[in-house]
Coordinates of C-alpha atoms in Angstrom, one line a residue:
M11 CA 86.1 114.6 32.6
D12 CA 85.5 111.1 34.1
T13 CA 88.6 111.5 36.2
T14 CA 87.5 114.9 37.5
L15 CA 84.1 113.6 38.4
G16 CA 85.6 110.6 40.2
L17 CA 87.8 112.8 42.3
A18 CA 84.9 115.1 43.2
L19 CA 82.8 112.1 44.3
L20 CA 85.6 110.7 46.4
L21 CA 86.2 114.1 48.0
S22 CA 82.5 114.3 48.8
L23 CA 82.5 110.9 50.4
V24 CA 85.5 111.7 52.6
V25 CA 83.7 114.9 53.8
L26 CA 80.6 112.9 54.6
V27 CA 82.5 110.3 56.6
V28 CA 84.3 113.0 58.6
A29 CA 81.0 114.8 59.3
V30 CA 79.4 111.6 60.5
A31 CA 82.3 110.8 62.8
A32 CA 82.3 114.2 64.3
L33 CA 78.5 113.9 64.9
V34 CA 79.0 110.6 66.7
V35 CA 81.8 112.0 68.9
L36 CA 79.7 115.1 69.7
T37 CA 76.6 112.9 70.5
G38 CA 78.7 110.8 72.9
L39 CA 80.0 113.8 74.7
L40 CA 76.5 115.2 75.1
L41 CA 75.2 111.8 76.4
R42 CA 78.0 111.5 79.0
T43 CA 77.5 115.1 80.1
R44 CA 73.8 114.5 80.5
T45 CA 74.5 111.3 82.5
R46 CA 76.8 113.2 84.9
L47 CA 74.3 116.0 85.4
L48 CA 71.5 113.5 86.1
G49 CA 73.8 111.7 88.5
L50 CA 74.5 115.0 90.3
E51 CA 70.8 115.7 90.5
R52 CA 70.0 112.3 91.9
G53 CA 73.0 112.7 94.4
A54 CA 71.5 115.9 95.7
D55 CA 68.2 114.1 96.5
A56 CA 69.3 110.7 97.6
P57 CA 72.7 109.6 98.9
P58 CA 74.3 106.5 97.4
A59 CA 73.6 103.2 99.1
P60 CA 76.2 102.7 102.0
E61 CA 78.9 100.2 101.3
T62 CA 78.8 96.8 103.0
D63 CA 81.6 94.8 104.5
P64 CA 82.3 91.7 102.4
V65 CA 83.1 89.5 105.4
T66 CA 80.3 90.4 107.8
G67 CA 77.7 92.0 105.6
L68 CA 77.6 95.0 108.0
L69 CA 78.1 98.6 107.0
T70 CA 81.8 99.5 106.4
G71 CA 83.5 102.2 108.4
A72 CA 82.7 104.7 105.6
G73 CA 79.1 103.6 105.3
F74 CA 78.6 103.7 109.1
T75 CA 80.1 107.2 109.4
A76 CA 77.7 108.4 106.7
V77 CA 74.8 106.9 108.7
V78 CA 76.0 108.6 111.9
A79 CA 76.4 111.9 110.0
A80 CA 72.8 111.7 108.8
A81 CA 71.6 110.9 112.3
Q82 CA 73.6 113.9 113.6
R83 CA 71.9 116.2 111.2
G84 CA 68.4 114.8 112.1
A85 CA 69.3 115.1 115.8
A86 CA 70.3 118.7 115.3
H87 CA 66.9 119.6 113.9
G88 CA 65.0 117.7 116.6
G89 CA 67.2 118.4 119.5
H90 CA 67.7 114.7 120.3
P91 CA 70.9 113.3 121.7
L92 CA 72.7 110.4 120.2
A93 CA 74.6 107.5 121.6
L94 CA 77.2 105.3 120.0
L95 CA 78.9 102.0 121.1
H96 CA 82.4 101.1 120.0
L97 CA 83.2 97.5 120.5
G98 CA 86.7 95.9 120.3
L99 CA 87.5 92.2 120.5
D100 CA 90.2 91.5 123.1
G101 CA 92.9 89.2 121.9
F102 CA 91.6 88.8 118.4
R103 CA 94.9 89.5 116.7
A104 CA 96.6 86.7 118.6
F105 CA 93.7 84.4 117.7
N106 CA 93.9 85.4 114.1
S107 CA 97.7 84.7 113.9
T108 CA 97.3 81.4 115.7
H109 CA 94.2 79.9 113.9
G110 CA 94.5 81.6 110.5
R111 CA 92.5 84.2 108.6
A112 CA 89.7 81.8 107.6
A113 CA 89.0 81.1 111.3
G114 CA 89.3 84.8 112.1
D115 CA 86.8 85.7 109.4
A116 CA 84.4 83.0 110.7
V117 CA 84.6 84.6 114.2
L118 CA 84.0 88.1 112.7
T119 CA 80.9 86.8 110.8
E120 CA 79.6 85.2 114.0
V121 CA 80.1 88.4 116.0
A122 CA 78.2 90.3 113.3
R123 CA 75.4 87.8 113.5
R124 CA 75.2 88.1 117.3
L125 CA 75.2 91.9 117.1
R126 CA 72.3 91.9 114.6
S127 CA 70.3 89.6 116.8
A128 CA 71.0 91.5 120.0
V129 CA 70.3 95.1 118.9
R130 CA 66.9 96.6 118.8
G131 CA 64.9 97.8 115.8
G132 CA 66.3 101.1 114.5
D133 CA 69.8 100.5 115.8
E134 CA 72.5 100.6 113.1
V135 CA 75.5 98.2 113.2
G136 CA 78.8 98.6 111.4
R137 CA 82.3 97.1 111.2
L138 CA 84.8 99.9 111.5
G139 CA 87.7 97.7 110.5
G140 CA 89.7 94.8 111.8
D141 CA 88.2 93.6 115.1
E142 CA 86.3 96.8 115.8
F143 CA 82.5 97.2 115.5
A144 CA 80.1 100.0 116.3
V145 CA 76.4 100.4 117.1
L146 CA 74.4 103.6 116.7
L147 CA 71.5 103.5 119.1
A148 CA 68.0 104.7 118.4
D149 CA 67.3 105.0 122.1
P150 CA 70.4 106.5 123.7
G151 CA 68.9 106.5 127.2
A152 CA 69.6 102.8 127.5
A153 CA 73.1 102.9 126.1
V154 CA 74.9 101.4 129.1
D155 CA 72.3 98.6 129.5
V156 CA 72.7 97.7 125.8
A157 CA 76.5 97.8 126.1
V158 CA 76.4 95.3 129.1
R159 CA 74.0 93.0 127.2
L160 CA 76.2 93.0 124.1
L161 CA 79.2 92.3 126.3
A162 CA 77.6 89.1 127.6
V163 CA 76.4 88.1 124.1
L164 CA 79.7 88.5 122.5
E165 CA 81.8 86.8 125.2
A166 CA 79.9 83.5 124.8
P167 CA 82.3 80.8 123.4
H168 CA 83.0 80.5 119.7
E169 CA 83.2 77.1 118.0
V170 CA 86.4 77.0 116.0
G171 CA 86.7 73.6 114.5
T172 CA 86.7 71.2 117.5
A173 CA 87.8 74.0 119.9
R174 CA 85.7 76.4 121.9
V175 CA 87.3 79.8 122.0
V176 CA 86.3 82.7 124.3
L177 CA 87.2 86.2 123.2
G178 CA 86.8 89.2 125.6
V179 CA 85.1 92.4 124.4
S180 CA 85.8 96.0 125.4
V181 CA 82.9 98.5 124.9
G182 CA 83.1 102.2 124.8
V183 CA 80.0 104.4 125.1
A184 CA 79.7 107.9 123.9
H185 CA 76.8 110.4 124.2
R186 CA 76.9 113.5 122.2
P187 CA 74.3 116.3 121.6
G188 CA 73.1 116.6 118.1
G189 CA 74.7 119.1 115.7
Q190 CA 78.3 117.9 116.2
H191 CA 80.4 116.2 113.5
A192 CA 80.0 112.4 113.2
E193 CA 83.8 112.1 113.6
D194 CA 83.6 113.7 117.0
L195 CA 81.1 111.1 118.3
L196 CA 83.2 108.2 116.8
A197 CA 86.4 109.6 118.3
A198 CA 84.7 109.9 121.7
A199 CA 83.6 106.3 121.6
E200 CA 87.0 105.2 120.4
Q201 CA 88.6 106.9 123.4
A202 CA 86.2 105.2 125.7
V203 CA 87.0 101.8 124.3
A204 CA 90.7 102.5 124.7
E205 CA 90.1 103.2 128.3
A206 CA 88.2 99.9 128.7
K207 CA 91.1 98.1 127.2
A208 CA 93.6 99.9 129.4
A209 CA 91.6 98.8 132.4
G210 CA 92.1 95.2 131.4
G211 CA 89.4 94.6 128.8
G212 CA 86.1 92.8 129.2
C213 CA 84.3 95.9 130.5
V214 CA 82.3 99.0 129.6
R215 CA 83.6 102.5 129.8
V216 CA 81.6 105.7 129.2
W217 CA 83.3 108.7 127.6
D218 CA 83.6 111.5 130.0
P219 CA 83.8 115.0 128.5
S220 CA 85.5 116.4 131.6
A221 CA 88.2 113.7 131.4
A222 CA 88.7 114.5 127.8
L223 CA 89.2 118.1 128.6
A224 CA 91.7 117.1 131.3
R225 CA 93.6 115.0 128.8
G226 CA 93.6 117.9 126.4
A227 CA 95.0 120.2 129.1
E228 CA 97.7 117.6 129.9
L229 CA 98.7 117.3 126.3
R230 CA 99.0 121.1 126.0
T231 CA 101.1 121.2 129.2
A232 CA 103.3 118.4 127.8
Q233 CA 103.8 120.2 124.6
A234 CA 104.9 123.3 126.5
L235 CA 107.3 121.2 128.5
H236 CA 108.7 119.8 125.3
R237 CA 109.3 123.2 123.9
A238 CA 110.9 124.4 127.1
V239 CA 113.3 121.4 127.0
A240 CA 114.1 122.0 123.4
A241 CA 114.9 125.6 124.1
S242 CA 117.1 124.7 127.0
A243 CA 119.0 122.1 124.9
A244 CA 119.5 124.6 122.2
G245 CA 120.7 127.3 124.6
V246 CA 118.0 129.8 123.5
A247 CA 115.4 131.7 125.5
A248 CA 112.1 129.8 125.8
D249 CA 108.7 131.3 125.0
P250 CA 107.4 132.9 128.3
A251 CA 104.2 130.8 127.9
D252 CA 106.2 127.6 127.9
G253 CA 108.3 128.6 130.9
C254 CA 112.0 127.6 131.3
L255 CA 114.0 124.9 132.9
E256 CA 116.3 125.6 135.8
V257 CA 118.8 123.3 137.5
H258 CA 119.1 123.7 141.2
Y259 CA 121.9 122.3 143.3
Q260 CA 121.9 120.8 146.8
P261 CA 125.3 120.1 148.3
S262 CA 126.2 117.0 150.4
V263 CA 128.6 117.4 153.3
D264 CA 131.1 115.0 154.8
V265 CA 131.0 116.2 158.4
R266 CA 133.8 113.9 159.5
S267 CA 136.4 115.3 157.1
G268 CA 134.8 118.8 157.1
V269 CA 134.3 119.3 153.4
V270 CA 131.5 119.8 150.9
S271 CA 131.7 116.4 149.1
G272 CA 129.3 116.8 146.2
V273 CA 126.2 118.4 144.6
E274 CA 123.0 116.8 143.4
A275 CA 121.4 118.4 140.3
L276 CA 117.6 118.9 140.6
V277 CA 115.6 120.1 137.7
R278 CA 112.9 122.7 138.1
W279 CA 110.4 124.1 135.6
R280 CA 109.5 127.7 136.2
R281 CA 106.2 128.5 134.5
R282 CA 103.7 131.2 135.0
D283 CA 105.6 132.7 137.9
R284 CA 105.8 129.5 139.9
L285 CA 108.1 126.5 140.2
V286 CA 106.1 123.4 139.0
P287 CA 106.8 120.6 141.5
P288 CA 109.0 117.8 140.0
G289 CA 106.3 115.3 141.1
E290 CA 104.0 116.8 138.5
F291 CA 106.2 117.3 135.4
I292 CA 108.6 114.4 135.7
E293 CA 105.8 111.9 135.4
L294 CA 104.3 114.1 132.7
A295 CA 107.6 113.9 130.8
E296 CA 107.7 110.2 131.2
R297 CA 104.1 109.7 129.9
H298 CA 104.6 111.9 126.8
G299 CA 108.1 110.9 125.8
V300 CA 109.9 114.0 126.8
I301 CA 112.0 112.5 129.6
A302 CA 115.0 111.5 127.4
D303 CA 115.5 115.0 126.1
L304 CA 114.9 116.4 129.6
G305 CA 117.5 114.1 131.1
R306 CA 120.1 115.0 128.6
A307 CA 119.5 118.7 129.0
V308 CA 119.9 118.5 132.8
L309 CA 123.1 116.5 132.3
A310 CA 124.6 119.0 129.9
R311 CA 123.6 122.0 132.2
S312 CA 125.1 120.3 135.3
V313 CA 128.4 119.6 133.5
A314 CA 128.6 123.2 132.3
D315 CA 128.0 124.5 135.9
A316 CA 130.4 122.1 137.6
P317 CA 133.5 124.3 137.4
L318 CA 131.8 127.2 139.2
L319 CA 130.4 124.8 141.9
C320 CA 133.8 123.2 142.4
A321 CA 135.5 126.6 142.6
A322 CA 133.1 127.6 145.4
A323 CA 133.9 124.4 147.3
G324 CA 137.6 124.7 146.7
R325 CA 137.8 121.1 145.5
A326 CA 136.5 118.6 142.9
L327 CA 132.9 117.7 143.7
V328 CA 131.0 114.6 142.9
V329 CA 128.3 115.7 140.5
A330 CA 125.1 113.6 140.8
V331 CA 122.3 113.6 138.3
N332 CA 119.0 111.7 138.6
V333 CA 118.1 109.2 135.9
S334 CA 114.6 107.6 135.7
A335 CA 113.9 104.1 134.5
P336 CA 112.4 105.2 131.1
Q337 CA 115.7 107.1 130.4
L338 CA 117.5 103.8 130.3
R339 CA 115.7 103.1 127.0
D340 CA 117.3 106.2 125.5
P341 CA 119.9 105.0 123.0
A342 CA 121.7 108.3 123.1
L343 CA 122.2 108.3 126.8
P344 CA 125.5 106.4 127.0
A345 CA 127.1 108.7 124.5
A346 CA 125.8 111.8 126.4
V347 CA 127.3 110.3 129.6
R348 CA 130.6 109.6 128.0
G349 CA 130.8 113.2 126.7
A350 CA 129.8 114.5 130.2
V351 CA 132.6 112.5 131.9
E352 CA 135.1 113.8 129.5
R353 CA 134.1 117.4 130.1
L354 CA 134.1 117.0 133.9
E355 CA 137.9 116.3 133.6
G356 CA 138.3 113.9 136.4
R357 CA 135.4 115.1 138.6
P358 CA 133.2 112.0 139.4
L359 CA 129.8 111.8 137.6
V360 CA 127.2 109.9 139.6
L361 CA 123.9 108.8 138.1
E362 CA 121.2 108.3 140.8
L363 CA 118.5 105.7 139.9
T364 CA 115.5 104.6 142.0
E365 CA 114.9 101.1 143.3
N366 CA 112.4 100.2 140.6
V367 CA 115.4 100.0 138.3
L368 CA 116.9 97.3 140.6
V369 CA 113.8 95.0 140.4
A370 CA 113.3 95.3 136.6
E371 CA 113.8 91.8 135.2
D372 CA 114.7 93.1 131.8
P373 CA 117.9 92.2 129.9
G374 CA 117.8 95.6 128.3
T375 CA 118.1 97.2 131.8
E376 CA 121.2 95.1 132.5
A377 CA 122.8 96.2 129.2
A378 CA 121.8 99.8 129.7
L379 CA 123.4 99.9 133.2
D380 CA 126.5 98.3 131.9
A381 CA 126.7 100.8 129.1
L382 CA 126.5 103.7 131.5
V383 CA 129.3 102.2 133.7
G384 CA 131.3 101.7 130.6
A385 CA 130.8 105.3 129.7
G386 CA 132.5 106.3 133.0
A387 CA 129.6 107.0 135.3
H388 CA 129.2 105.7 138.9
L389 CA 125.7 104.4 139.8
T390 CA 123.9 105.1 143.0
V391 CA 120.6 103.7 144.3
D392 CA 118.4 106.7 145.3
D393 CA 115.8 106.5 148.0
F394 CA 117.0 103.1 149.2
G395 CA 114.5 101.3 151.4
T396 CA 111.3 102.7 149.8
G397 CA 110.8 100.1 147.1
Y398 CA 110.9 96.4 146.6
A399 CA 114.6 95.9 146.0
T400 CA 116.4 93.1 147.9
L401 CA 120.1 92.7 148.8
A402 CA 120.4 90.2 146.0
Y403 CA 119.4 92.9 143.4
L404 CA 121.9 95.3 145.0
R405 CA 124.6 92.6 144.6
R406 CA 123.8 91.8 141.0
R407 CA 123.6 95.4 139.7
P408 CA 126.8 97.5 139.1
F409 CA 126.0 100.1 141.9
T410 CA 128.8 101.6 144.0
A411 CA 126.7 103.5 146.6
F412 CA 123.2 104.0 147.9
K413 CA 121.3 106.8 149.6
I414 CA 119.1 106.2 152.7
D415 CA 115.7 107.8 152.1
R416 CA 114.6 110.8 154.1
S417 CA 111.6 108.8 155.5
Y418 CA 114.0 106.8 157.7
V419 CA 115.8 109.9 158.9
R420 CA 112.7 111.7 159.9
D421 CA 111.9 109.4 162.8
I422 CA 115.4 108.4 163.8
E423 CA 115.4 110.5 167.0
S424 CA 112.1 109.3 168.3
D425 CA 111.7 105.7 167.0
P426 CA 114.2 103.0 168.2
R427 CA 113.1 100.6 165.5
T428 CA 113.8 103.1 162.8
R429 CA 117.1 104.0 164.4
A430 CA 118.1 100.3 164.4
L431 CA 117.1 100.0 160.7
V432 CA 119.3 102.9 159.7
E433 CA 122.2 101.6 161.8
G434 CA 121.8 98.3 160.0
L435 CA 122.0 100.0 156.6
V436 CA 125.1 101.9 157.7
L437 CA 126.7 98.6 158.7
L438 CA 125.6 97.1 155.3
A439 CA 127.4 99.8 153.4
S440 CA 130.5 99.4 155.5
A441 CA 130.6 95.7 155.1
T442 CA 130.0 95.7 151.4
G443 CA 132.3 98.6 150.6
L444 CA 129.4 100.6 149.2
G445 CA 129.3 104.4 149.5
L446 CA 126.6 105.9 151.5
V447 CA 124.7 109.3 151.6
V448 CA 121.9 110.0 154.0
E449 CA 119.2 112.2 152.7
G450 CA 116.8 114.5 154.6
V451 CA 119.0 115.5 157.4
E452 CA 117.2 118.5 159.0
T453 CA 118.2 118.6 162.7
E454 CA 121.4 118.6 164.6
G455 CA 120.2 115.6 166.6
Q456 CA 119.8 113.6 163.4
A457 CA 123.2 114.6 162.3
R458 CA 124.9 113.6 165.6
L459 CA 123.2 110.2 165.6
L460 CA 124.1 109.5 162.0
E461 CA 127.7 110.5 162.5
G462 CA 127.9 108.3 165.6
M463 CA 126.7 105.4 163.5
G464 CA 129.4 105.9 161.0
A465 CA 127.4 107.7 158.4
P466 CA 129.1 111.1 158.0
T467 CA 127.9 112.1 154.5
H468 CA 124.7 114.1 154.8
Q469 CA 122.4 115.9 152.5
G470 CA 119.5 118.0 153.7
F471 CA 118.0 121.3 154.9
L472 CA 120.3 121.4 157.9
H473 CA 123.2 122.3 155.6
A474 CA 121.5 123.7 152.5
R475 CA 118.3 123.7 150.4
P476 CA 118.4 123.3 146.7
A477 CA 119.2 126.6 145.0
P478 CA 119.9 128.0 141.5
L479 CA 123.6 128.1 140.4
E480 CA 124.6 131.6 141.7
Q481 CA 122.9 131.1 145.1
A482 CA 124.2 127.5 145.4
C483 CA 127.7 128.7 144.9
E484 CA 127.3 131.3 147.7
V485 CA 125.9 128.6 150.0
I486 CA 128.7 126.2 149.2
A487 CA 131.3 128.9 149.8
A488 CA 129.8 129.6 153.2
L489 CA 129.7 125.9 154.0
R490 CA 133.3 125.6 153.0
A491 CA 134.3 128.5 155.2
R492 CA 132.6 127.1 158.2
L493 CA 133.8 123.5 157.7
D494 CA 137.5 124.3 157.0
G495 CA 137.7 126.7 159.9
T496 CA 138.2 129.9 158.0
D497 CA 134.9 131.3 159.3
P498 CA 135.0 132.8 162.8
A499 CA 132.1 130.4 163.8
A500 CA 134.1 127.4 162.7
A501 CA 135.7 124.9 165.0
A502 CA 139.2 125.4 166.3
P503 CA 142.0 123.6 164.4
G504 CA 141.9 119.8 165.2
E505 CA 138.5 120.0 166.8
P506 CA 135.8 117.8 165.3
V507 CA 133.1 119.8 163.4
S508 CA 130.0 120.0 165.7
P509 CA 126.6 119.9 164.0
S510 CA 125.7 123.1 166.1
R511 CA 128.3 124.9 164.0
R512 CA 127.0 123.8 160.7
P513 CA 125.2 126.5 158.7
R514 CA 121.6 126.3 157.8
G515 CA 121.9 127.4 154.2
S516 CA 118.6 128.3 152.5
A517 CA 117.4 129.1 149.1

């Protein structure tokens, strides 16, 4: 009986303990749920206090963005515009790496102090991160004046130990009507400060919505060009909206020997029923990193078309392809050139580079040119006489020929000084053993003068305009017939080819 009673009491005690424990757990859950609910209610009425930067005591980037967002909402209701300043310290990273983080933090703290002292009541100041600060202005009408004043305040020397250090400041100003996202206003000011830095720093730039639209349009055009290049490289049809790449060919003629000597490949971009001028899209390709892919695509197309062009000429032609300075940084270019040389099967491959490559004092340029020569290409200076190259540069670089620019040829008949300059270039080529092609030959008088000087290799509209492959083959075949005497209009056997008998091919 005693044993039974003891067991019963023990069991009751266990049940009681379990019940109390369950009650404690349940109470805790209820309290935590209530706390969260109260927190949500408070959050709906009052936002949490913005975070502050531990170094400067200013609002952090997140806190400042929250303040801008709240101001945007208020501006949307009141119809008031906003203005924001984005400030970046010029050269701060170099200063930080030289003097150390402690000195850098001291400068940032001093910048924050100066900003607080210089802004007006109602303006909000934040540190966006690193060496970048921002000010939200209560009076946006005076944004540029405030920016100029802050520029002067922040460029005053900083005392770093025993040294006085001056750091430049770039300021971007953005105005935006209320109702837009805070991120839009911040991005606009960031773009403006980037433009200030690109201009050399130490200045103020105001964000221009029309310029932003132009940049957006340029980016869309660059993306279309990139897709057109990718389609060409893959050998697939491009989207009509992107347009397509075409390679046109312009022959060069050796009037002394009476043969078509070579062709220059010239890329064209056909888009929206027109040919985009190379002056527009080549620079676009360089700015947006498309030029390397574009160059390799043109090289591949030229090599593939070479057999048909050579068949039309009845001989192996020199195939010339243009290479811009940024393409020299393409690590895949030498391998592409080596493959092109192999596929040309003995036909010479010439890469034409402008004079700015000659004057580049960059060891990487030297190595890139040597790699192209090692891959089997011949290098020609294009548009010689239009840049800043000297004869010393021409001697030091591995070029085997140069092309006299059309600007010299244009006035050769009417200007004795120009004629003397061209004659001097012809003598230079002869004395140094460099090959020579004269561009822009458009009249018979020009052709006669050049041939008399000893410059018989001509390229220009007198002989043929650049044309797509099929039409270029027809023009080359016609040139061949006239130059080798198989055409009725050609010269008699043994008679020098007269410019008057040269065809004016057109595209």
